[in-house]
Amino acid sequence: MIEDRRNLINSKQLMVLIISSTAGVGIISLPYLLVQEVGHNGWIAILLSGISSMIMAVIVFKLLERYKNKSIIEINLILYGKYIGMAVNVFYLLYLTLKLSVNLRIATEVVQITVLRSTPSIVLTVLFFLSTIYISWYGLKSVCRYGNMIFLTILMVLVLYILSLNKVRLTFLLPIGDIEIQGLLESVKIAAFSFLGFAYPLAVYPMVTDKKQSLKYTLLALIFSTVFFGLTIVITTGYFGENMLKHMLFPAYTLALSFRTPIIERLDLLFLVLWFPAMGMTLKGYFFISYYWINRLLNIKRKTLSILLFSTAVIIISRIPNDYNQSLKFLGYTDNIGVLFMFGMIIIGYIMSMIKGRKSN
């Protein structure tokens, strides 16, 4: 199948897609969620999850290389047959749709809690989602180009971390390794939610023009995300301490509230200005992959109708949680299933491909 030129990207753009889709929402509540399980040792969970995602990325590309220029949609049909393969593809689609919907609601709740408290949530949802629909309409290349804004957001966050260094207490990170195995496993599972970007090549591999470089840039994206998330955990834990961190839904934003600077004065406002687009980048990646998956599965030609119906469905599903805390619970349920399914099906698929010994031209 010949891809629309607007969907063709190179390996560097794939790297941007992975970073922008993980970092945007990933830094919102990750420190808060990890400290509930492992206290001040959250960085260990990040490190283990990052390494696991890199191993999975290698397996993903080993699988893709066995079926030249095919996405996981076609590969599943080859490995499992028409009916089971279709069922697996539908499950992938349901997971992506649910994750997109819950992330949309979380992003909406963050905007309402921090800035627009009197604006109805449904209005914020629609307005927040419009840019996602608009940019995704113009293809994956546009999504990746927009994703470059994540580096401006990350630069702002790094400046914030540098300003915080003189108040970071390393004693808040001690003792290292004081953690129960069960808590560590649970924290690794939580952190793994933020590293599922390793699976993006499964869907977009046929659209990558320089495939020989794609594994390298995927690993660079995962290494970058691991360092960034790890630094976020270390700075927020060292600044606030685990006892205070357990009561902060948005630790990075709370950190920005602690500073006043010349000219800009309120650093938290600049943080929000750059943070909100970053959350939108996560939505754009998931949205494009999801509706592209629908069009491929159902062979839909009328793009306008499919994107309209899918957008409406996502907004409706996003309204199911009542508030931010319930949205986090929904995301936890979704990702508990999704992480196990994603890891499991990739490993099983690779083993089956080796057993069958089949290569597709």
Short mmCIF file of C-alpha atoms in Angstrom, two decimals:
data_model
loop_
_atom_site.label_atom_id
_atom_site.label_comp_id
_atom_site.label_asym_id
_atom_site.label_seq_id
_atom_site.Cartn_x
_atom_site.Cartn_y
_atom_site.Cartn_z
CA MET A 1 0.00 0.00 0.00
CA ILE A 2 1.31 3.45 -0.97
CA GLU A 3 1.10 5.85 1.95
CA ASP A 4 -0.16 9.42 1.67
CA ARG A 5 2.93 11.64 1.41
CA ARG A 6 1.58 13.70 4.32
CA ASN A 7 2.06 10.64 6.52
CA LEU A 8 5.66 9.94 5.52
CA ILE A 9 8.23 10.77 8.21
CA ASN A 10 11.92 10.13 8.81
CA SER A 11 13.54 8.50 11.85
CA LYS A 12 14.26 11.82 13.57
CA GLN A 13 10.58 12.73 13.32
CA LEU A 14 9.73 9.33 14.77
CA MET A 15 11.98 10.20 17.72
CA VAL A 16 10.11 13.50 18.17
CA LEU A 17 6.78 11.65 18.03
CA ILE A 18 7.83 9.25 20.80
CA ILE A 19 9.26 11.96 23.06
CA SER A 20 6.35 14.36 22.60
CA SER A 21 3.79 11.62 23.17
CA THR A 22 5.37 10.47 26.44
CA ALA A 23 6.73 13.62 28.10
CA GLY A 24 3.63 15.83 27.72
CA VAL A 25 1.29 14.03 30.11
CA GLY A 26 4.00 11.90 31.72
CA ILE A 27 5.37 14.60 34.02
CA ILE A 28 1.97 15.70 35.33
CA SER A 29 1.38 13.22 38.13
CA LEU A 30 4.10 10.57 37.73
CA PRO A 31 6.03 11.70 40.86
CA TYR A 32 2.77 11.73 42.85
CA LEU A 33 1.82 8.23 41.68
CA LEU A 34 5.25 6.70 42.28
CA VAL A 35 5.75 8.15 45.74
CA GLN A 36 2.59 6.38 46.88
CA GLU A 37 4.22 3.02 46.09
CA VAL A 38 7.97 3.39 46.68
CA GLY A 39 8.42 6.67 48.53
CA HIS A 40 11.70 8.39 47.65
CA ASN A 41 12.88 5.53 45.41
CA GLY A 42 10.70 6.41 42.43
CA TRP A 43 13.77 7.01 40.26
CA ILE A 44 14.58 3.27 40.52
CA ALA A 45 11.20 2.45 38.98
CA ILE A 46 11.89 4.94 36.18
CA LEU A 47 15.28 3.38 35.47
CA LEU A 48 13.90 -0.17 35.36
CA SER A 49 10.93 0.85 33.21
CA GLY A 50 13.18 2.73 30.81
CA ILE A 51 15.49 -0.25 30.38
CA SER A 52 12.49 -2.57 29.87
CA SER A 53 11.08 -0.26 27.19
CA MET A 54 14.41 -0.27 25.33
CA ILE A 55 14.50 -4.08 25.35
CA MET A 56 10.93 -4.13 24.06
CA ALA A 57 11.84 -1.63 21.33
CA VAL A 58 14.54 -3.99 20.07
CA ILE A 59 12.01 -6.85 20.00
CA VAL A 60 9.52 -4.63 18.16
CA PHE A 61 12.01 -3.86 15.41
CA LYS A 62 13.13 -7.48 15.17
CA LEU A 63 9.49 -8.36 14.54
CA LEU A 64 8.96 -5.55 12.02
CA GLU A 65 12.13 -6.46 10.11
CA ARG A 66 10.77 -9.97 9.53
CA TYR A 67 7.76 -8.52 7.70
CA LYS A 68 9.12 -5.84 5.43
CA ASN A 69 7.15 -2.59 5.24
CA LYS A 70 4.16 -3.94 7.17
CA SER A 71 2.55 -2.51 10.28
CA ILE A 72 1.32 -4.58 13.20
CA ILE A 73 -2.15 -4.59 11.63
CA GLU A 74 -1.01 -6.74 8.72
CA ILE A 75 1.45 -8.71 10.85
CA ASN A 76 -1.27 -9.82 13.28
CA LEU A 77 -3.38 -11.13 10.40
CA ILE A 78 -0.38 -13.11 9.11
CA LEU A 79 0.55 -14.53 12.51
CA TYR A 80 -2.88 -15.36 13.93
CA GLY A 81 -5.09 -15.72 10.91
CA LYS A 82 -8.00 -13.59 9.76
CA TYR A 83 -10.36 -13.84 12.75
CA ILE A 84 -7.98 -14.01 15.71
CA GLY A 85 -5.73 -11.41 14.07
CA MET A 86 -8.71 -9.09 13.61
CA ALA A 87 -9.69 -9.59 17.26
CA VAL A 88 -6.17 -8.65 18.38
CA ASN A 89 -6.24 -5.56 16.17
CA VAL A 90 -9.62 -4.51 17.58
CA PHE A 91 -8.27 -4.89 21.11
CA TYR A 92 -5.31 -2.66 20.23
CA LEU A 93 -7.76 -0.10 18.86
CA LEU A 94 -9.97 -0.20 21.96
CA TYR A 95 -6.95 0.30 24.19
CA LEU A 96 -5.71 3.28 22.16
CA THR A 97 -9.17 4.85 22.14
CA LEU A 98 -9.64 4.45 25.88
CA LYS A 99 -6.15 5.79 26.63
CA LEU A 100 -6.74 8.77 24.33
CA SER A 101 -10.12 9.50 25.96
CA VAL A 102 -8.80 9.34 29.52
CA ASN A 103 -5.73 11.44 28.64
CA LEU A 104 -8.06 14.02 27.10
CA ARG A 105 -10.06 14.17 30.31
CA ILE A 106 -6.92 14.41 32.45
CA ALA A 107 -5.57 17.27 30.32
CA THR A 108 -8.94 19.03 30.59
CA GLU A 109 -9.04 18.62 34.37
CA VAL A 110 -5.49 19.98 34.70
CA VAL A 111 -6.48 23.13 32.78
CA GLN A 112 -9.61 23.57 34.89
CA ILE A 113 -7.88 22.96 38.24
CA THR A 114 -4.93 25.27 37.55
CA VAL A 115 -6.43 28.13 35.51
CA LEU A 116 -10.04 28.08 34.24
CA ARG A 117 -11.93 26.92 37.31
CA SER A 118 -15.27 28.43 36.34
CA THR A 119 -15.31 27.21 32.74
CA PRO A 120 -17.49 24.12 32.20
CA SER A 121 -15.37 21.01 31.73
CA ILE A 122 -17.14 19.93 28.54
CA VAL A 123 -16.33 23.30 26.93
CA LEU A 124 -12.66 22.90 27.80
CA THR A 125 -12.70 19.35 26.43
CA VAL A 126 -14.02 20.43 23.04
CA LEU A 127 -11.72 23.45 22.77
CA PHE A 128 -8.67 21.46 23.89
CA PHE A 129 -9.44 18.74 21.35
CA LEU A 130 -10.00 20.98 18.32
CA SER A 131 -6.30 21.56 17.67
CA THR A 132 -5.67 17.82 17.90
CA ILE A 133 -8.29 17.11 15.25
CA TYR A 134 -7.07 19.95 13.01
CA ILE A 135 -3.38 18.99 13.03
CA SER A 136 -4.06 15.25 12.73
CA TRP A 137 -6.17 15.97 9.65
CA TYR A 138 -3.02 17.05 7.82
CA GLY A 139 -1.19 13.81 8.50
CA LEU A 140 1.52 12.31 10.65
CA LYS A 141 4.18 14.65 9.30
CA SER A 142 2.27 17.66 10.67
CA VAL A 143 1.83 15.92 14.03
CA CYS A 144 5.59 15.35 14.26
CA ARG A 145 6.42 18.91 13.23
CA TYR A 146 4.10 20.25 15.90
CA GLY A 147 5.73 17.82 18.35
CA ASN A 148 9.01 19.74 18.10
CA MET A 149 7.47 22.22 20.54
CA ILE A 150 8.05 19.65 23.29
CA PHE A 151 11.73 20.62 23.37
CA LEU A 152 10.80 24.20 24.25
CA THR A 153 8.67 22.85 27.10
CA ILE A 154 11.45 20.55 28.28
CA LEU A 155 13.94 23.44 28.16
CA MET A 156 11.62 25.47 30.37
CA VAL A 157 11.32 22.58 32.83
CA LEU A 158 15.09 22.10 32.92
CA VAL A 159 15.56 25.80 33.72
CA LEU A 160 13.10 25.32 36.56
CA TYR A 161 15.07 22.35 37.83
CA ILE A 162 18.34 24.31 37.70
CA LEU A 163 16.76 27.08 39.79
CA SER A 164 15.67 24.45 42.31
CA LEU A 165 19.06 22.78 42.75
CA ASN A 166 20.19 24.85 45.73
CA LYS A 167 17.10 23.74 47.67
CA VAL A 168 17.23 20.06 46.73
CA ARG A 169 18.18 17.89 49.71
CA LEU A 170 19.92 14.67 48.77
CA THR A 171 19.06 13.30 52.21
CA PHE A 172 15.43 13.15 51.02
CA LEU A 173 16.57 10.47 48.54
CA LEU A 174 18.14 8.24 51.20
CA PRO A 175 18.36 5.40 52.01
CA ILE A 176 18.66 4.08 48.47
CA GLY A 177 16.95 0.77 47.80
CA ASP A 178 14.77 0.81 50.94
CA ILE A 179 11.84 -0.73 49.10
CA GLU A 180 9.67 -3.85 49.14
CA ILE A 181 9.63 -6.09 46.08
CA GLN A 182 5.86 -5.84 45.70
CA GLY A 183 5.99 -2.05 45.84
CA LEU A 184 8.84 -1.99 43.33
CA LEU A 185 6.95 -4.18 40.86
CA GLU A 186 3.85 -2.03 41.21
CA SER A 187 5.87 1.15 40.70
CA VAL A 188 7.60 -0.27 37.62
CA LYS A 189 4.17 -1.07 36.18
CA ILE A 190 3.00 2.49 36.88
CA ALA A 191 6.14 4.00 35.34
CA ALA A 192 5.78 1.71 32.30
CA PHE A 193 2.66 3.68 31.34
CA SER A 194 4.92 6.58 30.44
CA PHE A 195 7.23 4.48 28.25
CA LEU A 196 4.71 2.88 25.92
CA GLY A 197 6.08 5.09 23.16
CA PHE A 198 8.33 2.17 22.22
CA ALA A 199 5.24 0.67 20.55
CA TYR A 200 4.67 3.58 18.12
CA PRO A 201 6.82 1.97 15.40
CA LEU A 202 4.37 -0.94 15.32
CA ALA A 203 1.80 1.36 13.75
CA VAL A 204 3.92 3.87 11.81
CA TYR A 205 6.79 1.70 10.55
CA PRO A 206 5.54 1.64 6.91
CA MET A 207 5.50 5.46 6.97
CA VAL A 208 9.17 5.80 8.02
CA THR A 209 11.32 6.54 4.98
CA ASP A 210 14.75 5.68 6.45
CA LYS A 211 13.93 2.47 8.27
CA LYS A 212 17.54 1.49 8.90
CA GLN A 213 17.92 4.44 11.28
CA SER A 214 14.58 4.06 13.04
CA LEU A 215 15.71 1.69 15.83
CA LYS A 216 18.60 4.00 16.74
CA TYR A 217 16.36 7.04 17.03
CA THR A 218 13.69 5.10 18.90
CA LEU A 219 16.28 4.06 21.49
CA LEU A 220 17.55 7.66 21.70
CA ALA A 221 13.97 8.81 22.38
CA LEU A 222 13.56 6.25 25.16
CA ILE A 223 16.94 7.13 26.70
CA PHE A 224 16.01 10.82 26.61
CA SER A 225 12.63 10.10 28.23
CA THR A 226 14.25 7.93 30.92
CA VAL A 227 16.73 10.67 31.85
CA PHE A 228 14.06 13.37 31.81
CA PHE A 229 11.57 11.41 33.93
CA GLY A 230 14.33 10.29 36.29
CA LEU A 231 15.48 13.88 36.73
CA THR A 232 11.88 14.95 37.40
CA ILE A 233 11.52 12.35 40.15
CA VAL A 234 14.87 13.23 41.76
CA ILE A 235 14.27 17.01 41.72
CA THR A 236 10.68 16.92 43.00
CA THR A 237 11.47 14.35 45.69
CA GLY A 238 14.63 16.15 46.78
CA TYR A 239 12.85 19.51 46.87
CA PHE A 240 9.61 18.57 48.64
CA GLY A 241 10.41 15.28 50.37
CA GLU A 242 8.28 12.18 50.01
CA ASN A 243 5.80 13.09 52.78
CA MET A 244 4.85 16.38 51.13
CA LEU A 245 5.01 14.89 47.64
CA LYS A 246 2.28 12.40 48.55
CA HIS A 247 -0.19 15.29 48.70
CA MET A 248 0.77 17.04 45.43
CA LEU A 249 -1.17 16.13 42.30
CA PHE A 250 1.02 18.32 40.05
CA PRO A 251 4.51 18.44 41.62
CA ALA A 252 6.25 20.14 38.66
CA TYR A 253 3.63 22.90 38.58
CA THR A 254 3.84 23.31 42.38
CA LEU A 255 7.60 23.67 41.97
CA ALA A 256 7.06 26.49 39.46
CA LEU A 257 4.81 28.26 41.98
CA SER A 258 7.76 28.49 44.36
CA PHE A 259 9.72 30.95 42.21
CA ARG A 260 9.53 34.62 41.26
CA THR A 261 11.87 35.92 38.56
CA PRO A 262 12.75 39.36 37.15
CA ILE A 263 10.69 40.58 34.17
CA ILE A 264 8.65 37.34 33.89
CA GLU A 265 7.88 37.47 37.64
CA ARG A 266 5.46 34.52 37.84
CA LEU A 267 7.32 31.51 36.51
CA ASP A 268 4.27 29.31 37.00
CA LEU A 269 2.35 31.18 34.28
CA LEU A 270 5.14 30.66 31.76
CA PHE A 271 5.25 27.02 32.83
CA LEU A 272 1.52 26.63 32.12
CA VAL A 273 1.78 28.40 28.75
CA LEU A 274 4.34 25.82 27.61
CA TRP A 275 2.91 22.86 29.50
CA PHE A 276 -0.60 22.94 28.01
CA PRO A 277 0.63 22.52 24.40
CA ALA A 278 2.87 19.70 25.64
CA MET A 279 -0.18 17.83 26.94
CA GLY A 280 -1.82 18.37 23.57
CA MET A 281 1.13 16.69 21.86
CA THR A 282 0.38 13.45 23.68
CA LEU A 283 -3.22 13.60 22.49
CA LYS A 284 -2.23 14.26 18.88
CA GLY A 285 -0.01 11.19 18.69
CA TYR A 286 -2.63 8.86 20.14
CA PHE A 287 -5.41 10.45 18.09
CA PHE A 288 -3.65 10.06 14.76
CA ILE A 289 -2.69 6.43 15.41
CA SER A 290 -6.19 5.55 16.61
CA TYR A 291 -8.20 6.97 13.76
CA TYR A 292 -5.60 5.82 11.21
CA TRP A 293 -6.00 2.32 12.68
CA ILE A 294 -9.78 2.54 12.27
CA ASN A 295 -9.48 3.58 8.63
CA ARG A 296 -7.12 0.68 7.90
CA LEU A 297 -9.19 -1.93 9.72
CA LEU A 298 -12.50 -0.90 8.19
CA ASN A 299 -11.04 0.30 4.87
CA ILE A 300 -12.83 3.64 5.24
CA LYS A 301 -12.40 6.06 2.36
CA ARG A 302 -14.44 8.99 3.67
CA LYS A 303 -11.87 10.59 5.94
CA THR A 304 -14.06 13.51 7.01
CA LEU A 305 -16.86 11.27 8.28
CA SER A 306 -14.54 8.87 10.12
CA ILE A 307 -12.59 11.60 11.90
CA LEU A 308 -15.82 13.35 12.92
CA LEU A 309 -17.43 10.19 14.30
CA PHE A 310 -14.26 9.08 16.06
CA SER A 311 -13.73 12.51 17.64
CA THR A 312 -17.30 12.53 18.93
CA ALA A 313 -16.85 9.05 20.43
CA VAL A 314 -13.61 10.07 22.17
CA ILE A 315 -15.22 13.17 23.70
CA ILE A 316 -18.21 11.14 24.94
CA ILE A 317 -15.97 8.48 26.52
CA SER A 318 -13.81 11.18 28.13
CA ARG A 319 -16.87 12.42 30.02
CA ILE A 320 -17.34 9.12 31.90
CA PRO A 321 -14.94 9.90 34.82
CA ASN A 322 -16.37 12.40 37.31
CA ASP A 323 -13.16 14.22 38.23
CA TYR A 324 -9.37 14.16 38.05
CA ASN A 325 -8.87 11.45 40.68
CA GLN A 326 -11.36 9.16 38.99
CA SER A 327 -9.67 9.86 35.66
CA LEU A 328 -6.37 8.66 37.15
CA LYS A 329 -8.10 5.49 38.34
CA PHE A 330 -9.56 4.90 34.87
CA LEU A 331 -6.13 5.44 33.35
CA GLY A 332 -4.68 2.94 35.81
CA TYR A 333 -7.28 0.31 34.89
CA THR A 334 -6.74 0.93 31.17
CA ASP A 335 -2.97 0.75 31.37
CA ASN A 336 -2.93 -2.27 33.67
CA ILE A 337 -4.59 -4.17 30.86
CA GLY A 338 -2.77 -2.33 28.07
CA VAL A 339 0.75 -2.80 29.44
CA LEU A 340 0.28 -6.53 29.98
CA PHE A 341 -1.39 -6.91 26.58
CA MET A 342 1.18 -4.79 24.76
CA PHE A 343 4.21 -6.49 26.28
CA GLY A 344 2.65 -9.94 26.03
CA MET A 345 1.44 -9.75 22.42
CA ILE A 346 4.73 -8.29 21.16
CA ILE A 347 6.76 -11.08 22.76
CA ILE A 348 4.30 -13.77 21.64
CA GLY A 349 4.19 -12.31 18.14
CA TYR A 350 7.96 -12.34 17.83
CA ILE A 351 8.18 -15.93 19.07
CA MET A 352 5.48 -17.01 16.61
CA SER A 353 7.25 -15.23 13.76
CA MET A 354 10.42 -17.17 14.53
CA ILE A 355 8.53 -20.44 14.73
CA LYS A 356 6.80 -19.87 11.42
CA GLY A 357 10.04 -18.62 9.90
CA ARG A 358 8.02 -16.54 7.49
CA LYS A 359 9.27 -13.41 5.79
CA SER A 360 7.04 -11.13 3.77
CA ASN A 361 8.34 -9.34 0.70
#
